[in-house]
Tab-separated table of C-alpha atoms and ligand atoms in Angstrom:
chain	number	residue	atom	x	y	z
A	1	MET	CA	7.900	-26.824	-24.918
A	2	LYS	CA	8.736	-23.479	-23.344
A	3	LEU	CA	10.745	-24.736	-20.327
A	4	GLU	CA	12.363	-27.904	-21.633
A	5	ASN	CA	14.971	-29.287	-19.198
A	6	ARG	CA	14.701	-26.260	-16.908
A	7	VAL	CA	14.773	-26.737	-13.160
A	8	ALA	CA	12.153	-24.788	-11.206
A	9	ILE	CA	11.177	-24.256	-7.584
A	10	VAL	CA	7.639	-23.049	-6.847
A	11	THR	CA	6.676	-22.027	-3.306
A	12	GLY	CA	3.090	-22.176	-2.103
A	13	ALA	CA	2.682	-24.888	-4.736
A	14	GLY	CA	0.281	-26.981	-2.690
A	15	SER	CA	-2.702	-24.870	-3.755
A	16	GLY	CA	-4.074	-22.178	-6.053
A	17	ILE	CA	-1.691	-20.165	-8.212
A	18	GLY	CA	1.394	-22.098	-7.111
A	19	ALA	CA	-0.130	-25.502	-7.834
A	20	ALA	CA	-1.384	-24.405	-11.274
A	21	SER	CA	2.031	-22.904	-12.059
A	22	ALA	CA	3.972	-25.989	-10.944
A	23	LEU	CA	1.703	-28.171	-13.101
A	24	LEU	CA	2.037	-25.986	-16.197
A	25	MET	CA	5.805	-25.544	-15.771
A	26	ALA	CA	6.142	-29.332	-15.632
A	27	GLN	CA	3.886	-29.699	-18.663
A	28	GLU	CA	6.215	-27.275	-20.464
A	29	GLY	CA	9.187	-29.523	-19.699
A	30	ALA	CA	10.525	-28.245	-16.360
A	31	LYS	CA	11.566	-30.439	-13.444
A	32	VAL	CA	9.835	-28.890	-10.451
A	33	ILE	CA	10.407	-28.734	-6.713
A	34	VAL	CA	6.931	-28.336	-5.268
A	35	ALA	CA	7.302	-26.480	-1.952
A	36	ASP	CA	4.635	-25.675	0.601
A	37	ILE	CA	4.310	-25.270	4.363
A	38	ASP	CA	1.582	-27.909	4.025
A	39	ALA	CA	3.568	-31.083	3.303
A	40	ALA	CA	0.516	-33.129	2.254
A	41	ALA	CA	-0.584	-30.438	-0.207
A	42	ALA	CA	2.918	-30.273	-1.731
A	43	LYS	CA	2.910	-34.054	-2.090
A	44	ALA	CA	-0.498	-33.998	-3.781
A	45	THR	CA	0.667	-31.472	-6.401
A	46	ALA	CA	3.871	-33.440	-7.042
A	47	GLU	CA	1.802	-36.590	-7.528
A	48	ARG	CA	-0.449	-34.804	-10.042
A	49	ILE	CA	2.655	-33.739	-11.987
A	50	GLU	CA	4.087	-37.263	-11.989
A	51	LYS	CA	0.739	-38.757	-13.011
A	52	ALA	CA	0.757	-36.418	-16.013
A	53	GLY	CA	4.232	-37.693	-16.950
A	54	GLY	CA	6.277	-34.854	-15.465
A	55	ALA	CA	9.153	-34.733	-12.959
A	56	ALA	CA	8.548	-33.325	-9.483
A	57	LEU	CA	9.855	-33.426	-5.932
A	58	ALA	CA	7.692	-32.379	-2.986
A	59	MET	CA	9.286	-30.501	-0.083
A	60	ALA	CA	7.803	-29.068	3.089
A	61	ALA	CA	9.083	-25.516	3.554
A	62	ASP	CA	8.080	-22.443	5.513
A	63	VAL	CA	9.347	-19.588	3.333
A	64	SER	CA	9.686	-17.290	6.355
A	65	ARG	CA	12.624	-19.475	7.471
A	66	GLY	CA	16.046	-19.009	5.914
A	67	ALA	CA	17.033	-22.646	6.435
A	68	ASP	CA	13.956	-23.851	4.522
A	69	ASN	CA	14.708	-21.630	1.520
A	70	LYS	CA	18.334	-22.771	1.530
A	71	ALA	CA	17.201	-26.408	1.640
A	72	LEU	CA	14.999	-25.909	-1.447
A	73	VAL	CA	17.815	-24.397	-3.480
A	74	ASP	CA	20.382	-26.952	-2.245
A	75	ARG	CA	18.028	-29.815	-3.172
A	76	ALA	CA	17.451	-28.480	-6.704
A	77	VAL	CA	21.181	-28.128	-7.318
A	78	ALA	CA	22.033	-31.478	-5.697
A	79	THR	CA	19.349	-33.321	-7.696
A	80	TRP	CA	19.401	-31.610	-11.060
A	81	SER	CA	22.698	-29.640	-10.958
A	82	ARG	CA	21.164	-26.231	-11.559
A	83	LEU	CA	18.320	-23.828	-10.898
A	84	ASP	CA	16.627	-21.950	-13.733
A	85	VAL	CA	13.443	-20.625	-12.124
A	86	PHE	CA	12.477	-19.734	-8.564
A	87	PHE	CA	8.835	-18.692	-8.242
A	88	ALA	CA	8.436	-16.966	-4.849
A	89	ASN	CA	4.685	-17.340	-4.775
A	90	ALA	CA	3.766	-18.381	-1.215
A	91	GLY	CA	1.808	-15.732	0.628
A	92	VAL	CA	-0.793	-15.174	3.291
A	93	PRO	CA	-3.898	-12.968	3.026
A	94	GLN	CA	-5.445	-10.489	5.445
A	95	TRP	CA	-8.962	-10.408	6.807
A	96	PRO	CA	-10.343	-6.876	6.081
A	97	THR	CA	-9.766	-4.986	9.328
A	98	ALA	CA	-9.555	-1.330	10.342
A	99	VAL	CA	-5.938	-0.426	11.061
A	100	GLU	CA	-6.563	0.393	14.729
A	101	GLU	CA	-7.969	-3.095	15.297
A	102	ILE	CA	-5.153	-5.119	13.730
A	103	ASP	CA	-2.990	-7.107	16.094
A	104	GLU	CA	0.749	-6.492	15.735
A	105	ALA	CA	1.186	-10.253	15.365
A	106	VAL	CA	-0.916	-10.154	12.176
A	107	PHE	CA	1.362	-7.505	10.683
A	108	ASP	CA	4.465	-9.483	11.694
A	109	ARG	CA	3.282	-12.771	10.152
A	110	ILE	CA	2.163	-11.147	6.887
A	111	MET	CA	5.515	-9.388	6.575
A	112	ALA	CA	7.445	-12.538	7.563
A	113	VAL	CA	5.837	-14.638	4.823
A	114	ASN	CA	5.039	-12.129	2.064
A	115	VAL	CA	8.179	-9.971	2.292
A	116	LYS	CA	10.920	-11.732	4.241
A	117	GLY	CA	9.891	-15.020	2.612
A	118	VAL	CA	10.507	-13.569	-0.857
A	119	TRP	CA	13.765	-11.926	0.200
A	120	LEU	CA	15.049	-15.189	1.693
A	121	GLY	CA	14.182	-17.045	-1.512
A	122	ALA	CA	16.121	-14.402	-3.430
A	123	LYS	CA	19.080	-14.624	-1.051
A	124	TYR	CA	19.630	-18.314	-1.777
A	125	ALA	CA	18.300	-18.673	-5.342
A	126	LEU	CA	20.019	-15.615	-6.783
A	127	ALA	CA	23.387	-16.677	-5.362
A	128	VAL	CA	23.180	-19.773	-7.595
A	129	MET	CA	21.690	-17.946	-10.582
A	130	LYS	CA	24.382	-15.241	-10.528
A	131	GLN	CA	27.068	-17.939	-10.582
A	132	GLN	CA	25.336	-19.761	-13.434
A	133	LYS	CA	24.842	-16.455	-15.245
A	134	ARG	CA	21.279	-17.522	-16.003
A	135	GLY	CA	17.978	-17.752	-14.208
A	136	VAL	CA	14.629	-16.111	-13.585
A	137	PHE	CA	13.282	-15.125	-10.175
A	138	LEU	CA	9.520	-14.543	-10.167
A	139	VAL	CA	7.468	-13.027	-7.347
A	140	THR	CA	3.722	-13.116	-6.797
A	141	ALA	CA	2.827	-9.565	-5.779
A	142	SER	CA	-0.796	-8.343	-6.088
A	143	THR	CA	-2.889	-5.545	-7.497
A	144	ALA	CA	-3.069	-4.577	-3.797
A	145	ALA	CA	0.418	-3.107	-4.347
A	146	ILE	CA	-0.982	-0.687	-6.937
A	147	ARG	CA	-4.687	-0.323	-6.184
A	148	PRO	CA	-5.353	-1.558	-2.636
A	149	ARG	CA	-8.781	-2.203	-1.156
A	150	PRO	CA	-9.797	-0.729	2.227
A	151	GLY	CA	-8.996	-2.809	5.311
A	152	GLY	CA	-5.997	-4.603	3.849
A	153	SER	CA	-3.223	-2.328	5.037
A	154	CYS	CA	-0.683	-5.000	6.098
A	155	TYR	CA	-1.246	-7.093	2.974
A	156	ALA	CA	-1.061	-4.086	0.625
A	157	ALA	CA	2.142	-2.892	2.300
A	158	SER	CA	3.679	-6.360	1.979
A	159	LYS	CA	2.905	-6.572	-1.724
A	160	GLY	CA	4.124	-3.015	-2.357
A	161	ALA	CA	7.379	-3.979	-0.679
A	162	VAL	CA	7.992	-6.950	-2.970
A	163	VAL	CA	7.314	-4.895	-6.111
A	164	THR	CA	10.119	-2.535	-5.059
A	165	LEU	CA	12.286	-5.476	-3.969
A	166	THR	CA	11.808	-6.907	-7.475
A	167	LYS	CA	13.064	-3.700	-9.100
A	168	SER	CA	16.099	-3.495	-6.814
A	169	LEU	CA	17.031	-7.153	-7.404
A	170	ALA	CA	16.461	-6.819	-11.165
A	171	LEU	CA	19.074	-4.058	-11.350
A	172	GLU	CA	21.497	-6.001	-9.170
A	173	CYS	CA	21.114	-9.166	-11.257
A	174	ALA	CA	20.981	-7.682	-14.771
A	175	PRO	CA	24.794	-7.751	-15.221
A	176	TYR	CA	24.629	-11.524	-14.646
A	177	GLY	CA	21.883	-12.079	-17.225
A	178	VAL	CA	19.464	-13.013	-14.455
A	179	ARG	CA	15.923	-11.587	-14.613
A	180	VAL	CA	13.614	-10.702	-11.701
A	181	VAL	CA	9.918	-10.057	-12.388
A	182	ALA	CA	6.815	-9.503	-10.248
A	183	ILE	CA	3.296	-10.623	-11.168
A	184	ALA	CA	0.316	-8.679	-9.807
A	185	PRO	CA	-2.884	-10.733	-9.937
A	186	VAL	CA	-6.289	-9.263	-9.287
A	187	ALA	CA	-8.589	-11.382	-7.080
A	188	THR	CA	-8.132	-15.015	-8.051
A	189	GLU	CA	-10.423	-17.970	-7.448
A	190	THR	CA	-8.300	-19.863	-4.917
A	191	PRO	CA	-8.947	-20.818	-1.270
A	192	MET	CA	-7.533	-17.419	-0.243
A	193	LEU	CA	-10.300	-15.434	-1.945
A	194	ALA	CA	-12.899	-15.731	0.806
A	195	THR	CA	-10.545	-14.107	3.348
A	196	PHE	CA	-10.032	-11.047	1.135
A	197	MET	CA	-13.814	-10.755	0.885
A	198	GLY	CA	-14.105	-10.994	4.686
A	199	LYS	CA	-16.125	-14.192	4.439
A	200	LYS	CA	-15.835	-17.788	5.604
A	201	ALA	CA	-16.747	-18.938	2.092
A	202	VAL	CA	-17.089	-17.121	-1.222
A	203	ASP	CA	-20.744	-16.271	-1.896
A	204	ASP	CA	-22.762	-14.469	-4.587
A	205	GLU	CA	-22.561	-11.079	-2.835
A	206	GLY	CA	-18.764	-11.297	-2.529
A	207	MET	CA	-18.317	-12.400	-6.130
A	208	ALA	CA	-20.600	-9.666	-7.478
A	209	ARG	CA	-18.784	-7.010	-5.429
A	210	TYR	CA	-15.365	-8.132	-6.664
A	211	VAL	CA	-16.317	-8.800	-10.299
A	212	ALA	CA	-17.782	-5.286	-10.469
A	213	THR	CA	-14.254	-3.914	-9.899
A	214	VAL	CA	-12.705	-5.770	-12.856
A	215	PRO	CA	-13.359	-4.179	-16.287
A	216	LEU	CA	-13.081	-7.540	-18.096
A	217	GLY	CA	-15.930	-8.779	-15.898
A	218	ARG	CA	-14.434	-11.839	-14.212
A	219	LEU	CA	-11.828	-12.789	-11.627
A	220	ASN	CA	-8.611	-14.670	-12.372
A	221	GLN	CA	-8.450	-18.418	-12.471
A	222	PRO	CA	-5.148	-19.825	-11.141
A	223	GLU	CA	-4.316	-20.875	-14.712
A	224	ASP	CA	-4.316	-17.203	-15.835
A	225	LEU	CA	-1.320	-16.717	-13.540
A	226	ALA	CA	0.278	-20.051	-14.441
A	227	ARG	CA	0.370	-19.046	-18.108
A	228	THR	CA	1.892	-15.683	-17.153
A	229	ALA	CA	4.531	-17.349	-14.968
A	230	VAL	CA	5.507	-19.794	-17.734
A	231	PHE	CA	5.809	-16.952	-20.235
A	232	LEU	CA	7.912	-14.814	-17.871
A	233	ALA	CA	10.133	-17.788	-16.976
A	234	SER	CA	10.706	-18.617	-20.633
A	235	ASP	CA	13.080	-17.082	-23.174
A	236	ASP	CA	10.041	-15.418	-24.798
A	237	ALA	CA	10.339	-12.864	-21.981
A	238	ALA	CA	14.103	-12.373	-22.412
A	239	MET	CA	13.838	-8.555	-22.318
A	240	ILE	CA	11.471	-8.348	-19.346
A	241	THR	CA	13.071	-7.591	-15.997
A	242	GLY	CA	12.117	-5.404	-13.035
A	243	SER	CA	8.541	-5.162	-14.287
A	244	CYS	CA	5.407	-5.706	-12.268
A	245	VAL	CA	3.115	-7.482	-14.721
A	246	GLU	CA	-0.521	-6.769	-13.911
A	247	VAL	CA	-2.825	-9.726	-14.617
A	248	ASP	CA	-5.932	-7.901	-13.599
A	249	GLY	CA	-8.535	-7.613	-16.358
A	250	GLY	CA	-8.008	-3.851	-16.248
A	251	ARG	CA	-8.493	-3.348	-12.488
A	252	CYS	CA	-5.470	-1.050	-12.131
A	253	ILE	CA	-6.336	1.302	-15.007
B	1	NAD	N1	-6.155	-15.370	-4.514
B	1	NAD	C1	-6.076	-14.064	-4.739
B	1	NAD	O1	-7.090	-13.356	-4.851
B	1	NAD	C2	-4.725	-13.402	-4.873
B	1	NAD	C3	-4.649	-12.151	-5.503
B	1	NAD	C4	-3.412	-11.527	-5.622
B	1	NAD	C5	-2.278	-12.155	-5.158
B	1	NAD	N2	-2.374	-13.378	-4.555
B	1	NAD	C6	-1.131	-13.985	-4.074
B	1	NAD	O2	-0.953	-15.208	-4.744
B	1	NAD	C7	-0.098	-16.057	-3.991
B	1	NAD	C8	-0.678	-17.453	-3.952
B	1	NAD	O3	-1.927	-17.443	-3.297
B	1	NAD	P1	-3.194	-18.288	-3.779
B	1	NAD	O4	-4.225	-17.331	-4.156
B	1	NAD	O5	-2.756	-19.323	-4.723
B	1	NAD	O6	-3.661	-18.890	-2.363
B	1	NAD	P2	-3.786	-20.372	-1.810
B	1	NAD	O7	-4.288	-20.208	-0.422
B	1	NAD	O8	-4.534	-21.214	-2.758
B	1	NAD	O9	-2.277	-20.897	-1.787
B	1	NAD	C9	-1.304	-20.391	-0.931
B	1	NAD	C10	-0.367	-21.528	-0.572
B	1	NAD	O10	0.740	-20.982	0.151
B	1	NAD	C11	1.035	-21.856	1.219
B	1	NAD	N3	1.746	-21.123	2.263
B	1	NAD	C12	1.228	-20.246	3.171
B	1	NAD	N4	2.194	-19.816	3.991
B	1	NAD	C13	3.337	-20.418	3.602
B	1	NAD	C14	4.672	-20.391	4.072
B	1	NAD	N5	5.012	-19.635	5.139
B	1	NAD	N6	5.606	-21.130	3.435
B	1	NAD	C15	5.272	-21.914	2.377
B	1	NAD	N7	4.022	-21.998	1.908
B	1	NAD	C16	3.068	-21.253	2.499
B	1	NAD	C17	-0.314	-22.403	1.670
B	1	NAD	O11	-0.172	-23.601	2.412
B	1	NAD	C18	-1.020	-22.577	0.345
B	1	NAD	O12	-0.828	-23.884	-0.189
B	1	NAD	C19	0.053	-15.383	-2.633
B	1	NAD	O13	1.309	-14.704	-2.580
B	1	NAD	C20	-1.080	-14.372	-2.621
B	1	NAD	O14	-0.816	-13.290	-1.767
B	1	NAD	C21	-3.572	-14.016	-4.419
């Protein structure tokens, strides 16, 4: 098992990439705090982990709030005495919109969750990891940080910001033996996908349009990212820090 006895927190773990990652981390031996703004969704993922024989705790948390991030980290340390992995994965998408038509409130919410939410996770998790002199902080960025699509200006800017945040934190944490790594998925088959496509529900036209932009000829499944997150969180990735790992079937080439 790649994460035996590790303690992990995964945000946005009620759905999609976060849920798949929490499940696989638990399968690989980690005890997992399953955090989501949607309390029922977090509970459902935690129950799936426990049903499969793993250890999990569900917590409701809005990552854009400092107190919620602090509560996650405090709970991990209080329950299991340490924190090995914090996966700052929660994020919100953007409906494709011309820049002049975007409400300021849309920009503010995307930045609050996708950027400030990651920074707040880092603020509390890295304090513990630096003291422990071990730990891995993972961030879900996006290929939008590298190769954005038209109409997604706020989202692309938010993901670009966390790629640079990752590099800055990686340098700061390297002397403590703590690693910080970003993951950049291409379009992934989760509930968020329809919004990126500008649709109420994913349909054949949307899929064909998106698949045509991925050289390997398919989109990600959440499990593609879960496997990447487990690898990056494990000692197999001991020399990887500050990187933005593209999981994109060649989209960013
Ligand atoms: N699906 C894609 O095509 C795609 C591609 C690249 C990157 N991403 C990124 O992957 C991450 C996960 O998204 P997903 O595709 O699994 O989507 P998803 O909609 O399946 O899951 C997102 C989860 O985050 C939760 N969430 C939203 N706001 C939150 C907040 N403020 N605090 C805590 N939880 C919150 C939601 O309740 C939901 O359970 C996001 O950061 C997203 O930007 C997704």
